[in-house]
Amino acid sequence: MSLIEQAAKRLEQLRKAGIEVHSPAASGEAPASNSGIPPNPQVQTAPASPQERSSAGTTIPSAAVSRTVELDLNALSATGLISPDAPRSRIADQYRVIKRPLIANAMGKGAAPIKRGNLIMVTSAVSGEGKSYTAINLAMSIAMELDNTVMLVDADLPKPSVLKMLGLPPGPGLLDVLTDESVELSQVLMRTNVDKLSLLPSGSQHARATELLASDAMIRLLDEMANRYPDRIIIFDSPPLLMTTESRVLATHMGQVVVVVKAESTARSDVKEALAAIDACAVKLMLFNQARMSTQDGYGYGYGYGYGYGYGEKGA
């Protein structure tokens, strides 16, 4: 069989297999050379279906490649969120102070080694304290670091809000990975136009979300997330501690827990009860939202944050 006949037979096999074959003649490209040997055919595998359905009915990208989303950084800055491209501001400087001990703990440079120190949960006692706002700003600030990357996880399963605050539509995420073994983390992860920031949505709603967070599958996923990239810090925006049980379960897997308290608003009894709920956590930190700040004209409320932290019960 001649080379031409072999090539023709191969092309026919590829067509029967459902593979699209680019034909030079059809596209106006140069025909075979006078040597009698045809040029190598340009074979393009038929693209996989761009989407597939998970068992929960959520649309999942079929290729194990992270999606890319575009954040409107100017719009985020207008809402008070930190943007890497924005001019230097008081709130950005305050988060530089806030993140420093968290990064040190995450990278094993704190006072003592912390298991899963790069897993940081941001929560509050009750709703309306500004925890999601804090989680986003903390992630944005860490993304500005030269030596770290950050993943922001919307783990407030009953009431996810991170994507909405960032101007993004909901999508598959954490719960889809836990409920469907065929869904990989890379399929639901969102890469952003902030170079070192990626997002993991909460995913499909599930009646047994608490049990899923306590499952072996969750533990394996967290181990993978914590250990896969040594420079990555993962921020979890979780539900309020006194509103649901999910946050208490999630806290048991975290290396650090940041409890957001709205200054002069949250009842002291609620703060004590919230801290008692995560008493077993090695590192607990408190962050005061809208703390009263000194100004040249006296005192007033700003967008600033007060901050204090410690280990074990000392963090209360």
Tab-separated table of C-alpha atoms in Angstrom:
chain	number	residue	atom	x	y	z
A	1	MET	CA	0.000	0.000	0.000
A	2	SER	CA	1.418	3.401	-1.012
A	3	LEU	CA	1.958	6.237	1.451
A	4	ILE	CA	-0.968	8.124	-0.076
A	5	GLU	CA	-3.273	5.111	0.333
A	6	GLN	CA	-2.084	4.678	3.952
A	7	ALA	CA	-2.807	8.354	4.694
A	8	ALA	CA	-6.268	8.133	3.104
A	9	LYS	CA	-7.089	5.015	5.136
A	10	ARG	CA	-5.928	6.734	8.337
A	11	LEU	CA	-8.063	9.795	7.618
A	12	GLU	CA	-11.110	7.595	7.095
A	13	GLN	CA	-10.460	5.838	10.449
A	14	LEU	CA	-10.239	9.217	12.198
A	15	ARG	CA	-13.514	10.376	10.655
A	16	LYS	CA	-15.293	7.190	11.749
A	17	ALA	CA	-13.959	7.746	15.273
A	18	GLY	CA	-15.642	11.156	15.331
A	19	ILE	CA	-12.426	13.180	15.056
A	20	GLU	CA	-12.541	16.285	12.924
A	21	VAL	CA	-9.810	16.338	10.286
A	22	HIS	CA	-8.626	19.663	8.894
A	23	SER	CA	-8.369	19.366	5.116
A	24	PRO	CA	-5.712	21.599	3.497
A	25	ALA	CA	-7.504	21.522	0.148
A	26	ALA	CA	-10.782	22.701	1.652
A	27	SER	CA	-9.131	25.598	3.434
A	28	GLY	CA	-7.155	26.824	0.477
A	29	GLU	CA	-3.795	25.700	1.864
A	30	ALA	CA	-1.010	24.425	-0.332
A	31	PRO	CA	-1.637	20.929	-1.742
A	32	ALA	CA	0.738	18.011	-1.361
A	33	SER	CA	4.265	18.529	-2.658
A	34	ASN	CA	5.506	17.078	-5.928
A	35	SER	CA	7.444	14.423	-4.036
A	36	GLY	CA	4.330	12.263	-3.950
A	37	ILE	CA	4.254	12.345	-0.121
A	38	PRO	CA	1.341	14.343	1.315
A	39	PRO	CA	2.029	16.813	4.118
A	40	ASN	CA	1.161	15.689	7.637
A	41	PRO	CA	-2.593	16.110	8.115
A	42	GLN	CA	-3.529	18.631	10.802
A	43	VAL	CA	-5.700	16.601	13.142
A	44	GLN	CA	-7.822	18.379	15.741
A	45	THR	CA	-9.604	16.286	18.308
A	46	ALA	CA	-13.275	17.114	18.489
A	47	PRO	CA	-13.762	19.453	21.450
A	48	ALA	CA	-15.382	17.869	24.432
A	49	SER	CA	-18.842	19.021	25.311
A	50	PRO	CA	-18.254	22.322	27.142
A	51	GLN	CA	-20.531	21.314	30.000
A	52	GLU	CA	-21.833	18.255	31.752
A	53	ARG	CA	-24.372	17.769	34.489
A	54	SER	CA	-23.489	16.593	37.970
A	55	SER	CA	-25.766	14.269	39.900
A	56	ALA	CA	-27.116	17.304	41.741
A	57	GLY	CA	-28.137	18.931	38.475
A	58	THR	CA	-25.522	21.683	38.587
A	59	THR	CA	-23.749	22.491	35.353
A	60	ILE	CA	-20.069	21.529	35.664
A	61	PRO	CA	-17.363	22.356	33.113
A	62	SER	CA	-16.272	19.010	31.642
A	63	ALA	CA	-12.591	19.786	31.203
A	64	ALA	CA	-10.498	19.698	34.371
A	65	VAL	CA	-9.340	23.257	33.770
A	66	SER	CA	-10.204	26.153	36.045
A	67	ARG	CA	-12.584	28.774	34.724
A	68	THR	CA	-11.462	32.376	34.395
A	69	VAL	CA	-13.625	35.254	35.596
A	70	GLU	CA	-13.176	38.997	35.347
A	71	LEU	CA	-13.613	41.126	38.454
A	72	ASP	CA	-14.604	44.764	37.997
A	73	LEU	CA	-11.932	46.186	40.292
A	74	ASN	CA	-13.143	49.767	39.944
A	75	ALA	CA	-16.654	48.775	40.998
A	76	LEU	CA	-15.281	46.807	43.955
A	77	SER	CA	-13.224	49.796	45.079
A	78	ALA	CA	-16.354	51.942	44.978
A	79	THR	CA	-17.999	49.599	47.503
A	80	GLY	CA	-15.078	49.866	49.925
A	81	LEU	CA	-13.374	46.622	48.995
A	82	ILE	CA	-9.621	46.501	48.503
A	83	SER	CA	-8.354	46.460	44.940
A	84	PRO	CA	-4.720	45.818	43.977
A	85	ASP	CA	-4.911	48.651	41.439
A	86	ALA	CA	-6.393	51.238	43.807
A	87	PRO	CA	-4.321	54.050	45.342
A	88	ARG	CA	-2.989	53.486	48.835
A	89	SER	CA	-5.715	53.885	51.452
A	90	ARG	CA	-6.257	53.665	55.204
A	91	ILE	CA	-8.225	50.437	54.973
A	92	ALA	CA	-5.582	48.812	52.739
A	93	ASP	CA	-2.908	49.765	55.262
A	94	GLN	CA	-4.968	48.339	58.117
A	95	TYR	CA	-5.288	45.009	56.316
A	96	ARG	CA	-1.543	44.983	55.831
A	97	VAL	CA	-1.272	44.964	59.610
A	98	ILE	CA	-4.088	42.425	60.035
A	99	LYS	CA	-2.704	39.886	57.587
A	100	ARG	CA	0.884	39.849	58.814
A	101	PRO	CA	0.502	37.487	61.834
A	102	LEU	CA	-1.935	35.334	59.856
A	103	ILE	CA	0.619	34.868	57.081
A	104	ALA	CA	3.376	34.171	59.609
A	105	ASN	CA	1.253	31.457	61.236
A	106	ALA	CA	0.275	30.044	57.841
A	107	MET	CA	3.872	29.768	56.684
A	108	GLY	CA	5.147	28.218	59.926
A	109	LYS	CA	6.888	31.384	61.076
A	110	GLY	CA	4.674	32.083	64.097
A	111	ALA	CA	5.304	31.432	67.782
A	112	ALA	CA	4.583	27.713	67.359
A	113	PRO	CA	3.879	25.308	64.482
A	114	ILE	CA	0.192	25.176	63.557
A	115	LYS	CA	-1.376	22.223	61.776
A	116	ARG	CA	-3.113	23.463	58.633
A	117	GLY	CA	-2.093	26.975	59.543
A	118	ASN	CA	-2.758	28.080	55.962
A	119	LEU	CA	-6.464	27.259	56.348
A	120	ILE	CA	-8.084	30.376	57.831
A	121	MET	CA	-11.785	30.590	58.648
A	122	VAL	CA	-13.471	34.002	58.887
A	123	THR	CA	-16.689	33.960	60.886
A	124	SER	CA	-18.740	35.985	63.391
A	125	ALA	CA	-21.110	35.424	66.281
A	126	VAL	CA	-24.248	36.567	64.454
A	127	SER	CA	-25.093	37.925	61.015
A	128	GLY	CA	-24.470	41.513	59.952
A	129	GLU	CA	-20.988	41.802	61.486
A	130	GLY	CA	-19.139	42.171	58.176
A	131	LYS	CA	-17.444	38.764	57.995
A	132	SER	CA	-17.822	38.333	54.210
A	133	TYR	CA	-16.531	41.853	53.644
A	134	THR	CA	-13.596	40.979	55.891
A	135	ALA	CA	-12.908	37.667	54.152
A	136	ILE	CA	-12.828	39.319	50.716
A	137	ASN	CA	-10.575	42.174	51.841
A	138	LEU	CA	-8.249	39.789	53.635
A	139	ALA	CA	-7.982	37.619	50.506
A	140	MET	CA	-7.384	40.665	48.308
A	141	SER	CA	-4.683	41.940	50.632
A	142	ILE	CA	-2.896	38.581	50.747
A	143	ALA	CA	-3.098	38.375	46.937
A	144	MET	CA	-0.924	41.503	46.868
A	145	GLU	CA	1.898	39.595	48.582
A	146	LEU	CA	4.935	38.687	46.502
A	147	ASP	CA	5.411	35.255	48.052
A	148	ASN	CA	1.871	33.944	48.528
A	149	THR	CA	-1.201	33.011	46.544
A	150	VAL	CA	-4.691	32.894	48.032
A	151	MET	CA	-7.895	30.960	47.483
A	152	LEU	CA	-11.156	32.437	48.782
A	153	VAL	CA	-13.786	29.803	49.575
A	154	ASP	CA	-17.453	30.748	49.949
A	155	ALA	CA	-18.180	28.281	52.754
A	156	ASP	CA	-21.279	30.071	54.043
A	157	LEU	CA	-23.377	27.226	52.706
A	158	PRO	CA	-26.811	28.365	53.985
A	159	LYS	CA	-26.334	31.933	52.706
A	160	PRO	CA	-23.445	32.293	50.248
A	161	SER	CA	-22.616	35.896	49.408
A	162	VAL	CA	-18.996	36.135	48.246
A	163	LEU	CA	-19.723	35.773	44.528
A	164	LYS	CA	-22.619	38.229	44.728
A	165	MET	CA	-20.431	40.809	46.487
A	166	LEU	CA	-17.816	40.362	43.779
A	167	GLY	CA	-20.401	40.832	41.027
A	168	LEU	CA	-20.282	37.215	39.830
A	169	PRO	CA	-23.124	34.755	39.166
A	170	PRO	CA	-23.430	31.598	41.319
A	171	GLY	CA	-21.813	28.420	40.082
A	172	PRO	CA	-20.770	24.886	41.012
A	173	GLY	CA	-18.255	24.587	43.799
A	174	LEU	CA	-17.380	23.013	47.137
A	175	LEU	CA	-20.509	20.931	47.691
A	176	ASP	CA	-20.388	19.572	44.142
A	177	VAL	CA	-16.872	18.252	44.762
A	178	LEU	CA	-18.031	16.592	47.997
A	179	THR	CA	-21.149	14.998	46.513
A	180	ASP	CA	-19.850	13.871	43.124
A	181	GLU	CA	-16.594	11.916	42.894
A	182	SER	CA	-16.333	12.718	39.186
A	183	VAL	CA	-16.089	16.469	39.884
A	184	GLU	CA	-12.550	17.682	40.469
A	185	LEU	CA	-11.605	20.805	42.391
A	186	SER	CA	-9.962	22.295	39.310
A	187	GLN	CA	-13.271	22.088	37.421
A	188	VAL	CA	-15.120	24.387	39.812
A	189	LEU	CA	-12.277	26.700	40.815
A	190	MET	CA	-12.422	30.217	39.399
A	191	ARG	CA	-9.253	32.030	38.432
A	192	THR	CA	-9.536	35.817	38.446
A	193	ASN	CA	-7.847	38.784	36.820
A	194	VAL	CA	-6.152	39.360	40.190
A	195	ASP	CA	-3.084	37.266	39.476
A	196	LYS	CA	-2.756	35.458	42.794
A	197	LEU	CA	-6.441	35.193	43.725
A	198	SER	CA	-8.735	32.255	42.941
A	199	LEU	CA	-12.306	31.618	44.092
A	200	LEU	CA	-14.180	28.486	45.132
A	201	PRO	CA	-17.999	28.941	45.167
A	202	SER	CA	-20.167	27.150	47.708
A	203	GLY	CA	-21.823	25.140	44.950
A	204	SER	CA	-25.185	23.339	44.899
A	205	GLN	CA	-27.380	23.533	47.973
A	206	HIS	CA	-27.549	20.305	49.949
A	207	ALA	CA	-29.792	19.304	52.862
A	208	ARG	CA	-26.929	17.482	54.594
A	209	ALA	CA	-24.314	20.203	54.283
A	210	THR	CA	-23.214	19.859	57.905
A	211	GLU	CA	-22.609	16.133	57.517
A	212	LEU	CA	-20.692	16.762	54.296
A	213	LEU	CA	-18.366	19.187	56.055
A	214	ALA	CA	-17.699	16.548	58.716
A	215	SER	CA	-17.150	13.757	56.193
A	216	ASP	CA	-13.936	11.964	55.269
A	217	ALA	CA	-14.293	13.444	51.788
A	218	MET	CA	-14.063	16.948	53.280
A	219	ILE	CA	-11.010	16.028	55.333
A	220	ARG	CA	-9.282	14.630	52.244
A	221	LEU	CA	-10.187	17.726	50.249
A	222	LEU	CA	-8.847	20.054	52.938
A	223	ASP	CA	-5.614	18.084	53.167
A	224	GLU	CA	-5.222	18.396	49.405
A	225	MET	CA	-5.973	22.120	49.504
A	226	ALA	CA	-3.602	22.717	52.429
A	227	ASN	CA	-0.676	20.708	51.106
A	228	ARG	CA	-0.819	20.995	47.323
A	229	TYR	CA	0.783	24.439	47.109
A	230	PRO	CA	3.104	25.470	49.958
A	231	ASP	CA	2.677	29.175	49.209
A	232	ARG	CA	-1.143	29.120	49.110
A	233	ILE	CA	-3.292	30.540	51.910
A	234	ILE	CA	-6.966	29.563	51.891
A	235	ILE	CA	-9.617	31.862	53.357
A	236	PHE	CA	-13.024	30.361	54.232
A	237	ASP	CA	-15.996	32.696	54.596
A	238	SER	CA	-18.147	30.637	56.965
A	239	PRO	CA	-21.630	31.077	58.481
A	240	PRO	CA	-22.021	32.870	61.841
A	241	LEU	CA	-21.192	30.611	64.772
A	242	LEU	CA	-24.482	31.104	66.612
A	243	MET	CA	-26.732	30.835	63.555
A	244	THR	CA	-25.848	27.415	62.105
A	245	THR	CA	-23.900	24.270	62.933
A	246	GLU	CA	-21.836	24.263	59.718
A	247	SER	CA	-19.343	26.829	60.986
A	248	ARG	CA	-18.619	24.881	64.168
A	249	VAL	CA	-17.895	21.746	62.163
A	250	LEU	CA	-15.736	23.646	59.690
A	251	ALA	CA	-13.766	25.269	62.504
A	252	THR	CA	-12.522	21.864	63.683
A	253	HIS	CA	-10.588	21.511	60.420
A	254	MET	CA	-9.038	24.991	60.437
A	255	GLY	CA	-5.587	26.079	61.540
A	256	GLN	CA	-6.717	29.638	62.358
A	257	VAL	CA	-10.126	31.174	63.047
A	258	VAL	CA	-10.839	34.902	62.758
A	259	VAL	CA	-13.974	36.045	64.587
A	260	VAL	CA	-15.320	39.369	63.290
A	261	VAL	CA	-17.046	41.521	65.915
A	262	LYS	CA	-18.871	44.705	64.990
A	263	ALA	CA	-17.622	47.293	67.459
A	264	GLU	CA	-20.151	48.645	69.974
A	265	SER	CA	-22.880	46.526	68.428
A	266	THR	CA	-22.437	42.826	69.193
A	267	ALA	CA	-23.541	41.723	72.649
A	268	ARG	CA	-20.688	40.590	74.896
A	269	SER	CA	-22.632	37.425	75.742
A	270	ASP	CA	-22.845	36.525	72.038
A	271	VAL	CA	-19.105	36.974	71.631
A	272	LYS	CA	-18.387	34.746	74.624
A	273	GLU	CA	-20.766	32.062	73.379
A	274	ALA	CA	-19.248	32.175	69.890
A	275	LEU	CA	-15.724	31.808	71.239
A	276	ALA	CA	-16.829	28.934	73.465
A	277	ALA	CA	-18.155	27.156	70.372
A	278	ILE	CA	-14.649	27.067	68.882
A	279	ASP	CA	-12.787	26.570	72.156
A	280	ALA	CA	-10.918	23.540	70.773
A	281	CYS	CA	-9.331	25.561	67.970
A	282	ALA	CA	-5.638	26.185	68.572
A	283	VAL	CA	-5.559	29.755	67.260
A	284	LYS	CA	-8.486	32.147	67.652
A	285	LEU	CA	-8.250	35.765	66.570
A	286	MET	CA	-10.664	38.649	66.998
A	287	LEU	CA	-11.106	41.433	64.505
A	288	PHE	CA	-13.119	44.522	65.394
A	289	ASN	CA	-15.112	45.916	62.504
A	290	GLN	CA	-15.843	49.665	62.413
A	291	ALA	CA	-13.884	50.271	65.587
A	292	ARG	CA	-13.874	53.803	66.967
A	293	MET	CA	-10.731	55.469	65.681
A	294	SER	CA	-8.866	58.535	66.792
A	295	THR	CA	-8.780	61.398	64.306
A	296	GLN	CA	-7.454	64.938	64.358
A	297	ASP	CA	-10.981	66.177	65.038
A	298	GLY	CA	-11.619	63.798	67.918
A	299	TYR	CA	-13.229	60.428	67.478
A	300	GLY	CA	-15.342	59.041	64.713
A	301	TYR	CA	-16.271	55.840	62.932
A	302	GLY	CA	-14.335	54.909	59.847
A	303	TYR	CA	-13.870	51.882	57.692
A	304	GLY	CA	-11.030	50.776	59.885
A	305	TYR	CA	-10.505	47.616	61.842
A	306	GLY	CA	-9.089	47.055	65.269
A	307	TYR	CA	-7.240	43.789	65.732
A	308	GLY	CA	-6.077	41.451	68.460
A	309	TYR	CA	-5.119	37.801	68.536
A	310	GLY	CA	-3.752	35.025	70.677
A	311	TYR	CA	-3.486	31.276	71.101
A	312	GLY	CA	-6.139	29.096	72.690
A	313	GLU	CA	-8.262	30.840	75.298
A	314	LYS	CA	-5.968	33.853	75.293
A	315	GLY	CA	-7.410	34.749	71.911
A	316	ALA	CA	-10.792	35.381	73.538
